[in-house]
Amino acid sequence: MASGRMSVRELVGPVLIFVGALLVVVAIASPLYLVGQLEKTPMDTDFTTVASSQRPDGGTGSQALPAQILNRCSLSDSKPEVSDANLTRQQRVVVVKPANSEKVTFQAGTSTRINQIQISGETVAPSSDSTSGGGCLGALLLATKDRVTTDRSTALPALGGGGSSEVQLDASDKTVTIPDRTGLQYRFPFDVDKSKTYNYFDLTTRTSSPLKYVDSSEINGVKVFHYTQDVPEANLASLKDANDQSPQGTTLSQASSWYGGFPDIDRTQKLPAELYHKATRDLYVDPVSGTIINAREHVQEYFKISGVSDDAPAALRDYKLTNLDATFVYDQKTQESLADNAKDLASPVRLWGRWLPIVFGVLGAIALVAGVFLLLRGPRRRAATAGGATDPYYPVATHDDGGPDDSAFRDSDYRDPGYRDEESDRPTTVFPDLRKDTGGSGGTDDDATQNIPRVTDDPSQAGWSDPDGPGSAETRRDDPWRGPDNR
């Protein structure tokens, strides 16, 4: 009697199908779900960039002093002095509260310092004390602190639900809120698409401008997309500080002679001027992690005489006094550090978004094919007939003593149920040999199910009969195939 338990060989096919299906599901789900969880701004973001001033192509100044700035000490002189200088811009970006699974808040402190400056033909190194080195000109040229809450997936500002966007322009704790802030800043989203148009926020002008894809290159072993942005000219004096006034350093009021004088303008007349800003920014971005590996920014700031009518002299309309002209580029150490950071962020994304799904998909497909093949093939069993041939439809008939039996039925099968002899306790039931003669060929009927004898209720056909047999009812119990003619 069969136990109903599957053998190990029978289990292999279903198990392979299950494992294969599981691997295929993982291969499909990991890029869709798991990678989506990995492609978010890290909560532990904390990096520092250092950008040195460099002489722009075709620019003035020396390699040692590639930038130009307005010497503030000259505001009290008879004329302004624009000095060559060497500058360094440093920025630290760190994630602060509020931050959760969907949003993070960046706090970025940025400072521009004067390393060296040429004053009256002499190169000096200002210190943090404004009364030494460069005289009234201290080492700190500019400083800002910016806070913005962004979406962890899109990297765009997310100012609702407790988010913030504010900038601190001076040493006081007062900040200026920027409620309509848009565009990326400090990083791009994961999986950057070069065919997509991104806007980038310029903190100085508080405006967003589109980025244009230029080309692809490689920095420290990381493939990067090169984007460029032109920040249009903006009047910084029109912006407001925390006291609802023009930010410090964005306005001037000097005599006409101090500017150099203008036709038909009294040299003693006070002429107000306002500070304008424009920039060209080039960003080199790792498309996988969205990390900005390198940034090159050409900043131009200059004072223009304000309130000038269209019919004023051209010299007055076109007058510009340089306040800052510098090109800042990340130094080599910064680029190496950011490239390593990009690799760390991109590795799990590539692993679970590309390589493992391929491996899981291939292994899953192989397991499914093998499982289906084994399942359809099924276990191989040999069922022996009385004549020794393999017949899957025919049960194996054996004697109690293991030897052959030439009789189809035993006499004991027809005895009274109460009769008992010494061999009646044998446990093995002997099945009749239902093979029929096929004309001396020694073969068996191809349709073995037709060889099973059946019982009829017809009295004239009492006993066993075979639809393909002699056609007459049996007359002897010990010979089911013998007809009336063979009595």
Tab-separated table of C-alpha atoms in Angstrom:
chain	number	residue	atom	x	y	z
A	1	MET	CA	0.000	0.000	0.000
A	2	ALA	CA	1.467	3.414	-0.963
A	3	SER	CA	2.534	5.669	1.907
A	4	GLY	CA	1.592	8.979	0.127
A	5	ARG	CA	4.977	10.547	0.853
A	6	MET	CA	6.989	12.156	-1.972
A	7	SER	CA	10.553	11.091	-2.496
A	8	VAL	CA	13.452	13.519	-2.552
A	9	ARG	CA	13.633	13.151	-6.329
A	10	GLU	CA	9.974	14.046	-6.674
A	11	LEU	CA	10.466	17.164	-4.551
A	12	VAL	CA	13.345	18.565	-6.593
A	13	GLY	CA	11.150	19.909	-9.413
A	14	PRO	CA	8.653	21.829	-7.230
A	15	VAL	CA	11.434	23.188	-5.047
A	16	LEU	CA	13.344	24.477	-8.076
A	17	ILE	CA	10.191	26.120	-9.421
A	18	PHE	CA	9.582	27.828	-6.068
A	19	VAL	CA	13.182	29.027	-5.748
A	20	GLY	CA	13.241	30.188	-9.375
A	21	ALA	CA	9.999	32.149	-8.964
A	22	LEU	CA	11.330	33.719	-5.771
A	23	LEU	CA	14.557	34.802	-7.481
A	24	VAL	CA	12.647	36.304	-10.405
A	25	VAL	CA	10.411	38.243	-7.995
A	26	VAL	CA	13.481	39.563	-6.155
A	27	ALA	CA	15.091	40.511	-9.475
A	28	ILE	CA	12.005	42.540	-10.410
A	29	ALA	CA	11.298	44.015	-6.977
A	30	SER	CA	14.796	45.120	-5.969
A	31	PRO	CA	15.140	47.852	-8.634
A	32	LEU	CA	11.562	48.994	-8.067
A	33	TYR	CA	11.405	49.052	-4.282
A	34	LEU	CA	14.783	48.607	-2.621
A	35	VAL	CA	16.655	50.941	-4.960
A	36	GLY	CA	13.985	53.563	-4.346
A	37	GLN	CA	14.825	53.434	-0.656
A	38	LEU	CA	18.533	53.722	-1.398
A	39	GLU	CA	18.099	56.641	-3.793
A	40	LYS	CA	17.443	59.213	-1.105
A	41	THR	CA	19.566	61.989	0.329
A	42	PRO	CA	21.577	60.407	3.157
A	43	MET	CA	20.605	61.533	6.645
A	44	ASP	CA	24.274	61.677	7.619
A	45	THR	CA	25.293	64.114	4.868
A	46	ASP	CA	28.222	66.215	6.026
A	47	PHE	CA	30.865	67.452	3.606
A	48	THR	CA	33.154	70.422	3.144
A	49	THR	CA	34.259	71.935	-0.145
A	50	VAL	CA	37.198	74.245	-0.750
A	51	ALA	CA	37.326	76.300	-3.937
A	52	SER	CA	40.366	78.353	-4.880
A	53	SER	CA	40.296	81.393	-7.130
A	54	GLN	CA	41.796	80.827	-10.553
A	55	ARG	CA	42.491	83.151	-13.429
A	56	PRO	CA	39.789	82.712	-16.064
A	57	ASP	CA	40.733	82.123	-19.659
A	58	GLY	CA	41.603	85.488	-21.137
A	59	GLY	CA	41.263	87.149	-17.731
A	60	THR	CA	43.530	89.704	-16.180
A	61	GLY	CA	45.724	89.272	-13.137
A	62	SER	CA	48.497	86.832	-12.315
A	63	GLN	CA	48.351	83.182	-11.323
A	64	ALA	CA	49.252	84.146	-7.767
A	65	LEU	CA	46.592	86.883	-7.613
A	66	PRO	CA	43.935	85.769	-10.131
A	67	ALA	CA	40.923	87.609	-8.663
A	68	GLN	CA	39.962	91.241	-8.355
A	69	ILE	CA	38.149	92.919	-5.478
A	70	LEU	CA	37.266	96.450	-4.443
A	71	ASN	CA	39.562	97.571	-1.659
A	72	ARG	CA	37.101	98.829	0.934
A	73	CYS	CA	39.829	100.931	2.456
A	74	SER	CA	39.710	103.110	-0.642
A	75	LEU	CA	36.139	104.231	0.154
A	76	SER	CA	37.686	106.967	2.241
A	77	ASP	CA	40.283	107.851	-0.406
A	78	SER	CA	39.923	110.208	-3.330
A	79	LYS	CA	39.292	107.403	-5.774
A	80	PRO	CA	38.456	103.694	-5.645
A	81	GLU	CA	41.122	101.017	-5.850
A	82	VAL	CA	40.441	97.620	-7.423
A	83	SER	CA	43.108	95.198	-6.209
A	84	ASP	CA	44.361	91.866	-7.409
A	85	ALA	CA	43.818	89.150	-4.832
A	86	ASN	CA	43.966	85.459	-4.071
A	87	LEU	CA	40.721	84.152	-2.603
A	88	THR	CA	39.404	80.916	-1.144
A	89	ARG	CA	35.759	79.963	-0.783
A	90	GLN	CA	34.937	77.322	1.802
A	91	GLN	CA	31.560	75.720	2.363
A	92	ARG	CA	30.347	73.122	4.822
A	93	VAL	CA	27.018	71.364	4.176
A	94	VAL	CA	25.423	69.276	6.918
A	95	VAL	CA	21.956	67.801	7.483
A	96	VAL	CA	20.116	69.242	10.481
A	97	LYS	CA	16.560	69.080	11.829
A	98	PRO	CA	13.852	68.885	10.658
A	99	ALA	CA	14.695	65.620	8.922
A	100	ASN	CA	12.721	62.404	8.477
A	101	SER	CA	12.173	59.604	5.988
A	102	GLU	CA	10.899	62.038	3.337
A	103	LYS	CA	12.710	65.329	3.992
A	104	VAL	CA	16.075	66.646	5.120
A	105	THR	CA	17.233	70.147	5.961
A	106	PHE	CA	20.588	71.345	4.702
A	107	GLN	CA	22.529	73.952	6.615
A	108	ALA	CA	25.346	75.432	4.599
A	109	GLY	CA	27.881	77.908	5.934
A	110	THR	CA	29.858	79.653	3.210
A	111	SER	CA	32.767	82.039	3.637
A	112	THR	CA	35.052	83.791	1.178
A	113	ARG	CA	38.447	84.745	2.549
A	114	ILE	CA	41.305	86.849	1.245
A	115	ASN	CA	44.581	84.964	1.244
A	116	GLN	CA	46.617	87.735	-0.358
A	117	ILE	CA	45.856	91.155	-1.795
A	118	GLN	CA	47.889	93.790	-3.564
A	119	ILE	CA	47.467	97.241	-2.029
A	120	SER	CA	49.315	100.184	-3.519
A	121	GLY	CA	51.697	97.816	-5.283
A	122	GLU	CA	52.429	95.758	-2.171
A	123	THR	CA	51.161	92.197	-1.643
A	124	VAL	CA	49.942	91.592	1.880
A	125	ALA	CA	48.157	88.777	3.707
A	126	PRO	CA	45.220	90.082	5.752
A	127	SER	CA	44.479	88.425	9.076
A	128	SER	CA	41.210	87.939	10.858
A	129	ASP	CA	41.986	91.152	12.717
A	130	SER	CA	40.944	93.961	10.376
A	131	THR	CA	43.487	96.336	11.935
A	132	SER	CA	46.507	94.304	10.805
A	133	GLY	CA	47.898	93.001	7.546
A	134	GLY	CA	45.706	94.706	5.013
A	135	GLY	CA	44.860	97.577	7.274
A	136	CYS	CA	41.093	98.227	7.242
A	137	LEU	CA	40.568	95.223	4.987
A	138	GLY	CA	40.153	92.023	7.007
A	139	ALA	CA	40.649	88.446	5.820
A	140	LEU	CA	36.918	87.659	5.747
A	141	LEU	CA	35.384	89.066	2.600
A	142	LEU	CA	31.912	87.454	2.595
A	143	ALA	CA	29.959	85.048	4.794
A	144	THR	CA	26.451	83.563	4.659
A	145	LYS	CA	24.520	80.798	6.368
A	146	ASP	CA	21.757	79.072	4.436
A	147	ARG	CA	19.063	76.625	5.580
A	148	VAL	CA	16.713	74.815	3.221
A	149	THR	CA	14.468	71.763	3.599
A	150	THR	CA	14.455	69.477	0.573
A	151	ASP	CA	12.703	66.339	-0.561
A	152	ARG	CA	15.013	63.364	-0.090
A	153	SER	CA	14.066	61.846	-3.441
A	154	THR	CA	13.802	64.861	-5.767
A	155	ALA	CA	16.314	67.113	-3.906
A	156	LEU	CA	13.944	70.022	-4.538
A	157	PRO	CA	12.819	72.451	-1.804
A	158	ALA	CA	10.004	71.077	0.360
A	159	LEU	CA	8.920	74.039	2.432
A	160	GLY	CA	5.526	72.790	3.586
A	161	GLY	CA	4.904	70.783	6.735
A	162	GLY	CA	7.573	72.419	8.861
A	163	GLY	CA	10.159	72.938	6.129
A	164	SER	CA	12.167	76.140	5.954
A	165	SER	CA	14.166	78.310	3.568
A	166	GLU	CA	16.113	81.154	5.102
A	167	VAL	CA	19.455	82.875	4.773
A	168	GLN	CA	21.589	84.679	7.342
A	169	LEU	CA	23.656	87.484	5.835
A	170	ASP	CA	25.602	88.837	8.795
A	171	ALA	CA	26.849	87.965	12.259
A	172	SER	CA	23.458	88.563	13.851
A	173	ASP	CA	21.014	85.739	14.445
A	174	LYS	CA	18.403	87.349	12.220
A	175	THR	CA	17.526	85.509	9.038
A	176	VAL	CA	15.705	86.319	5.819
A	177	THR	CA	12.950	83.942	4.731
A	178	ILE	CA	12.794	82.880	1.091
A	179	PRO	CA	9.242	81.490	0.745
A	180	ASP	CA	9.228	81.048	-3.054
A	181	ARG	CA	12.502	79.154	-3.334
A	182	THR	CA	12.794	76.672	-6.199
A	183	GLY	CA	15.549	74.684	-7.884
A	184	LEU	CA	18.311	72.323	-6.788
A	185	GLN	CA	21.191	73.242	-4.541
A	186	TYR	CA	24.095	71.436	-2.876
A	187	ARG	CA	23.260	68.156	-4.628
A	188	PHE	CA	21.238	66.577	-7.436
A	189	PRO	CA	18.762	63.703	-7.086
A	190	PHE	CA	19.910	60.147	-7.675
A	191	ASP	CA	19.708	58.841	-11.248
A	192	VAL	CA	20.322	62.141	-13.041
A	193	ASP	CA	18.754	62.295	-16.497
A	194	LYS	CA	20.773	64.377	-18.937
A	195	SER	CA	17.735	64.845	-21.174
A	196	LYS	CA	15.823	66.485	-18.335
A	197	THR	CA	15.967	70.210	-17.585
A	198	TYR	CA	17.031	71.069	-14.031
A	199	ASN	CA	16.890	74.463	-12.351
A	200	TYR	CA	19.585	75.490	-9.889
A	201	PHE	CA	19.168	78.043	-7.119
A	202	ASP	CA	21.616	80.947	-6.843
A	203	LEU	CA	21.760	82.049	-3.218
A	204	THR	CA	23.327	85.451	-3.947
A	205	THR	CA	20.524	86.628	-6.242
A	206	ARG	CA	17.864	84.327	-4.655
A	207	THR	CA	16.749	83.234	-8.097
A	208	SER	CA	16.633	79.956	-10.018
A	209	SER	CA	17.912	79.494	-13.543
A	210	PRO	CA	17.931	76.453	-15.845
A	211	LEU	CA	20.956	74.227	-16.243
A	212	LYS	CA	22.079	73.149	-19.701
A	213	TYR	CA	23.724	69.794	-20.325
A	214	VAL	CA	27.080	70.186	-22.069
A	215	ASP	CA	28.912	66.863	-22.202
A	216	SER	CA	30.207	63.905	-20.202
A	217	SER	CA	33.661	63.405	-18.778
A	218	GLU	CA	35.427	61.632	-15.933
A	219	ILE	CA	36.822	62.939	-12.649
A	220	ASN	CA	38.876	60.673	-10.383
A	221	GLY	CA	37.371	57.538	-11.855
A	222	VAL	CA	33.767	58.798	-11.716
A	223	LYS	CA	31.771	59.481	-14.866
A	224	VAL	CA	30.184	62.933	-14.596
A	225	PHE	CA	27.630	65.007	-16.476
A	226	HIS	CA	28.726	68.571	-17.192
A	227	TYR	CA	26.032	71.232	-16.788
A	228	THR	CA	26.350	74.969	-17.257
A	229	GLN	CA	24.204	77.833	-16.000
A	230	ASP	CA	24.079	81.534	-16.710
A	231	VAL	CA	22.773	83.549	-13.771
A	232	PRO	CA	21.261	86.732	-15.221
A	233	GLU	CA	22.297	90.124	-13.954
A	234	ALA	CA	20.455	91.024	-10.760
A	235	ASN	CA	20.395	94.135	-8.586
A	236	LEU	CA	21.460	92.962	-5.122
A	237	ALA	CA	20.451	96.274	-3.579
A	238	SER	CA	16.831	95.487	-4.424
A	239	LEU	CA	16.903	92.517	-2.073
A	240	LYS	CA	16.040	92.883	1.600
A	241	ASP	CA	17.860	91.873	4.746
A	242	ALA	CA	16.358	90.894	8.101
A	243	ASN	CA	15.631	94.578	8.823
A	244	ASP	CA	13.821	94.994	5.504
A	245	GLN	CA	16.634	97.121	4.120
A	246	SER	CA	19.163	96.672	1.346
A	247	PRO	CA	21.825	94.158	2.395
A	248	GLN	CA	25.016	95.630	3.766
A	249	GLY	CA	27.619	96.471	1.136
A	250	THR	CA	25.178	96.637	-1.779
A	251	THR	CA	24.971	100.457	-1.988
A	252	LEU	CA	27.420	103.346	-2.339
A	253	SER	CA	27.076	107.099	-2.265
A	254	GLN	CA	30.177	108.993	-3.372
A	255	ALA	CA	31.004	112.276	-5.043
A	256	SER	CA	31.113	112.310	-8.811
A	257	SER	CA	34.860	112.953	-8.663
A	258	TRP	CA	35.444	109.772	-6.665
A	259	TYR	CA	34.034	107.729	-9.561
A	260	GLY	CA	36.328	109.622	-11.942
A	261	GLY	CA	33.893	112.354	-12.957
A	262	PHE	CA	31.217	112.494	-15.672
A	263	PRO	CA	30.445	115.059	-18.352
A	264	ASP	CA	27.940	117.718	-17.317
A	265	ILE	CA	27.910	116.369	-13.737
A	266	ASP	CA	29.186	118.475	-10.835
A	267	ARG	CA	32.240	116.714	-9.417
A	268	THR	CA	31.019	117.299	-5.885
A	269	GLN	CA	27.558	115.920	-6.529
A	270	LYS	CA	26.817	112.749	-4.606
A	271	LEU	CA	25.954	109.883	-6.893
A	272	PRO	CA	24.376	106.718	-5.472
A	273	ALA	CA	25.422	103.345	-6.863
A	274	GLU	CA	23.988	99.863	-6.468
A	275	LEU	CA	25.648	96.472	-6.601
A	276	TYR	CA	24.826	94.071	-9.430
A	277	HIS	CA	25.685	90.400	-9.671
A	278	LYS	CA	25.869	87.850	-12.456
A	279	ALA	CA	27.600	84.485	-12.728
A	280	THR	CA	28.394	81.550	-14.939
A	281	ARG	CA	28.335	78.212	-13.153
A	282	ASP	CA	29.621	74.845	-14.375
A	283	LEU	CA	28.704	71.747	-12.380
A	284	TYR	CA	30.133	68.253	-12.816
A	285	VAL	CA	27.673	65.730	-11.403
A	286	ASP	CA	27.837	61.997	-10.762
A	287	PRO	CA	24.638	60.821	-12.512
A	288	VAL	CA	24.173	57.815	-10.210
A	289	SER	CA	24.376	59.463	-6.780
A	290	GLY	CA	23.703	63.093	-7.722
A	291	THR	CA	26.898	64.228	-6.002
A	292	ILE	CA	28.491	67.387	-7.383
A	293	ILE	CA	32.116	66.317	-7.886
A	294	ASN	CA	33.409	69.661	-9.123
A	295	ALA	CA	32.074	73.177	-9.503
A	296	ARG	CA	33.481	76.094	-11.442
A	297	GLU	CA	31.860	79.479	-10.881
A	298	HIS	CA	32.793	82.781	-12.469
A	299	VAL	CA	31.357	85.564	-10.326
A	300	GLN	CA	31.108	89.155	-11.463
A	301	GLU	CA	29.882	91.897	-9.138
A	302	TYR	CA	30.023	95.592	-9.953
A	303	PHE	CA	28.500	98.917	-8.918
A	304	LYS	CA	26.400	100.894	-11.359
A	305	ILE	CA	25.199	104.438	-10.908
A	306	SER	CA	21.527	104.274	-9.943
A	307	GLY	CA	18.688	106.518	-11.054
A	308	VAL	CA	20.265	107.222	-14.424
A	309	SER	CA	17.845	108.287	-17.154
A	310	ASP	CA	18.032	107.078	-20.712
A	311	ASP	CA	19.145	110.475	-21.960
A	312	ALA	CA	22.045	110.689	-19.480
A	313	PRO	CA	25.614	110.714	-20.822
A	314	ALA	CA	26.812	107.308	-22.005
A	315	ALA	CA	29.738	107.421	-19.573
A	316	LEU	CA	27.270	107.649	-16.698
A	317	ARG	CA	24.953	104.964	-18.052
A	318	ASP	CA	27.744	102.508	-18.800
A	319	TYR	CA	29.823	103.084	-15.686
A	320	LYS	CA	30.815	99.919	-13.778
A	321	LEU	CA	33.054	99.638	-10.725
A	322	THR	CA	34.311	96.125	-9.992
A	323	ASN	CA	33.459	94.827	-6.540
A	324	LEU	CA	34.376	91.171	-7.184
A	325	ASP	CA	35.616	89.324	-10.246
A	326	ALA	CA	36.753	85.798	-9.474
A	327	THR	CA	36.551	82.265	-10.772
A	328	PHE	CA	36.262	79.614	-8.058
A	329	VAL	CA	37.066	75.956	-8.718
A	330	TYR	CA	37.064	73.044	-6.261
A	331	ASP	CA	40.603	72.100	-5.307
A	332	GLN	CA	42.007	68.626	-6.002
A	333	LYS	CA	41.508	67.349	-2.463
A	334	THR	CA	37.850	68.336	-2.531
A	335	GLN	CA	37.274	66.621	-5.874
A	336	GLU	CA	38.904	63.408	-4.625
A	337	SER	CA	36.835	63.431	-1.443
A	338	LEU	CA	33.566	64.031	-3.295
A	339	ALA	CA	34.421	61.354	-5.869
A	340	ASP	CA	34.944	58.822	-3.058
A	341	ASN	CA	31.668	59.896	-1.482
A	342	ALA	CA	29.884	59.468	-4.814
A	343	LYS	CA	31.296	55.960	-5.200
A	344	ASP	CA	30.103	54.999	-1.708
A	345	LEU	CA	26.585	56.214	-2.491
A	346	ALA	CA	26.486	54.693	-5.970
A	347	SER	CA	27.809	51.223	-5.062
A	348	PRO	CA	24.651	49.848	-3.354
A	349	VAL	CA	22.463	51.436	-6.036
A	350	ARG	CA	24.429	49.737	-8.819
A	351	LEU	CA	24.566	46.479	-6.847
A	352	TRP	CA	20.830	46.219	-6.142
A	353	GLY	CA	19.649	48.137	-9.170
A	354	ARG	CA	21.715	46.431	-11.845
A	355	TRP	CA	24.038	43.545	-11.018
A	356	LEU	CA	22.076	41.532	-8.456
A	357	PRO	CA	18.800	41.725	-10.431
A	358	ILE	CA	20.670	40.351	-13.457
A	359	VAL	CA	22.186	37.533	-11.385
A	360	PHE	CA	18.891	36.756	-9.636
A	361	GLY	CA	16.994	36.877	-12.926
A	362	VAL	CA	19.383	34.485	-14.698
A	363	LEU	CA	19.515	32.050	-11.774
A	364	GLY	CA	15.737	32.250	-11.367
A	365	ALA	CA	15.142	31.510	-15.045
A	366	ILE	CA	17.515	28.537	-14.927
A	367	ALA	CA	15.828	27.189	-11.798
A	368	LEU	CA	12.360	27.585	-13.335
A	369	VAL	CA	13.319	25.792	-16.551
A	370	ALA	CA	15.005	22.972	-14.651
A	371	GLY	CA	12.066	22.643	-12.248
A	372	VAL	CA	9.476	22.513	-15.020
A	373	PHE	CA	11.573	19.989	-16.932
A	374	LEU	CA	11.897	17.675	-13.919
A	375	LEU	CA	8.232	18.085	-13.049
A	376	LEU	CA	7.043	17.202	-16.548
A	377	ARG	CA	9.472	14.317	-16.856
A	378	GLY	CA	8.324	12.824	-13.568
A	379	PRO	CA	9.952	9.988	-11.564
A	380	ARG	CA	11.045	6.899	-13.524
A	381	ARG	CA	9.404	3.699	-12.216
A	382	ARG	CA	9.587	0.114	-13.488
A	383	ALA	CA	6.441	-1.994	-13.137
A	384	ALA	CA	7.027	-5.665	-14.043
A	385	THR	CA	4.307	-7.820	-15.647
A	386	ALA	CA	3.963	-11.521	-14.989
A	387	GLY	CA	6.023	-12.161	-18.094
A	388	GLY	CA	8.803	-9.861	-17.002
A	389	ALA	CA	7.985	-6.965	-19.408
A	390	THR	CA	7.563	-3.399	-18.211
A	391	ASP	CA	3.919	-2.388	-18.199
A	392	PRO	CA	2.956	0.862	-16.405
A	393	TYR	CA	-0.713	-0.151	-16.393
A	394	TYR	CA	-0.252	-3.543	-14.893
A	395	PRO	CA	0.356	-4.260	-11.155
A	396	VAL	CA	3.171	-6.613	-10.208
A	397	ALA	CA	1.823	-10.042	-9.273
A	398	THR	CA	3.999	-12.049	-6.917
A	399	HIS	CA	3.711	-15.298	-5.013
A	400	ASP	CA	4.187	-15.573	-1.347
A	401	ASP	CA	7.313	-17.605	-1.871
A	402	GLY	CA	8.646	-15.214	-4.503
A	403	GLY	CA	8.433	-17.807	-7.320
A	404	PRO	CA	6.335	-17.811	-10.496
A	405	ASP	CA	2.797	-19.070	-10.579
A	406	ASP	CA	1.340	-20.354	-13.889
A	407	SER	CA	-2.257	-20.503	-12.735
A	408	ALA	CA	-4.504	-17.522	-13.178
A	409	PHE	CA	-6.514	-18.191	-10.022
A	410	ARG	CA	-5.989	-20.292	-6.964
A	411	ASP	CA	-8.656	-22.821	-5.928
A	412	SER	CA	-8.729	-21.226	-2.543
A	413	ASP	CA	-10.117	-18.066	-4.056
A	414	TYR	CA	-13.458	-19.849	-4.673
A	415	ARG	CA	-13.776	-21.872	-1.511
A	416	ASP	CA	-16.255	-21.229	1.192
A	417	PRO	CA	-15.252	-18.327	3.417
A	418	GLY	CA	-15.271	-20.682	6.380
A	419	TYR	CA	-12.812	-23.086	4.785
A	420	ARG	CA	-9.238	-22.867	6.002
A	421	ASP	CA	-6.134	-24.728	5.067
A	422	GLU	CA	-2.553	-24.456	6.050
A	423	GLU	CA	-1.711	-21.923	3.304
A	424	SER	CA	-4.726	-19.627	3.823
A	425	ASP	CA	-2.865	-17.305	6.178
A	426	ARG	CA	-0.470	-16.121	3.536
A	427	PRO	CA	-0.721	-12.270	3.313
A	428	THR	CA	0.019	-11.837	-0.353
A	429	THR	CA	-2.878	-11.705	-2.830
A	430	VAL	CA	-2.098	-13.236	-6.182
A	431	PHE	CA	-3.421	-11.329	-9.188
A	432	PRO	CA	-4.445	-13.197	-12.319
A	433	ASP	CA	-2.378	-12.977	-15.455
A	434	LEU	CA	-4.756	-11.119	-17.738
A	435	ARG	CA	-2.542	-11.173	-20.783
A	436	LYS	CA	-4.135	-12.738	-23.819
A	437	ASP	CA	-2.607	-14.532	-26.713
A	438	THR	CA	-1.943	-12.378	-29.756
A	439	GLY	CA	-1.397	-15.138	-32.172
A	440	GLY	CA	1.787	-16.668	-30.941
A	441	SER	CA	3.849	-13.547	-31.055
A	442	GLY	CA	4.353	-13.555	-27.313
A	443	GLY	CA	3.256	-9.932	-27.018
A	444	THR	CA	0.519	-8.375	-24.937
A	445	ASP	CA	-2.523	-6.308	-25.774
A	446	ASP	CA	-1.554	-2.659	-26.250
A	447	ASP	CA	-4.610	-1.549	-24.332
A	448	ALA	CA	-4.066	-3.321	-21.040
A	449	THR	CA	-7.129	-1.757	-19.426
A	450	GLN	CA	-9.307	-3.960	-21.663
A	451	ASN	CA	-7.801	-7.082	-20.087
A	452	ILE	CA	-9.384	-6.520	-16.687
A	453	PRO	CA	-12.222	-9.103	-16.280
A	454	ARG	CA	-15.672	-7.839	-15.448
A	455	VAL	CA	-18.682	-9.355	-13.692
A	456	THR	CA	-22.131	-9.634	-15.287
A	457	ASP	CA	-25.508	-10.031	-13.635
A	458	ASP	CA	-26.880	-12.010	-16.571
A	459	PRO	CA	-27.568	-15.571	-15.298
A	460	SER	CA	-26.782	-16.986	-18.700
A	461	GLN	CA	-23.458	-15.261	-18.585
A	462	ALA	CA	-22.609	-16.096	-15.003
A	463	GLY	CA	-18.975	-15.959	-14.041
A	464	TRP	CA	-16.156	-13.996	-15.615
A	465	SER	CA	-16.204	-12.802	-19.191
A	466	ASP	CA	-13.846	-10.911	-21.424
A	467	PRO	CA	-15.238	-8.568	-24.084
A	468	ASP	CA	-12.392	-9.621	-26.346
A	469	GLY	CA	-12.420	-13.274	-25.168
A	470	PRO	CA	-14.241	-16.342	-26.343
A	471	GLY	CA	-17.668	-14.685	-26.046
A	472	SER	CA	-19.339	-17.330	-23.819
A	473	ALA	CA	-19.754	-17.431	-20.084
A	474	GLU	CA	-17.330	-19.319	-17.929
A	475	THR	CA	-18.391	-22.769	-16.705
A	476	ARG	CA	-15.453	-23.523	-14.496
A	477	ARG	CA	-14.195	-21.560	-11.557
A	478	ASP	CA	-10.668	-22.675	-12.050
A	479	ASP	CA	-10.514	-21.579	-15.713
A	480	PRO	CA	-12.204	-18.211	-16.494
A	481	TRP	CA	-11.384	-18.260	-20.225
A	482	ARG	CA	-12.597	-21.782	-21.074
A	483	GLY	CA	-15.871	-21.696	-22.991
A	484	PRO	CA	-18.564	-24.321	-23.491
A	485	ASP	CA	-16.676	-25.874	-26.389
A	486	ASN	CA	-13.699	-26.618	-24.268
A	487	ARG	CA	-15.363	-28.413	-21.442
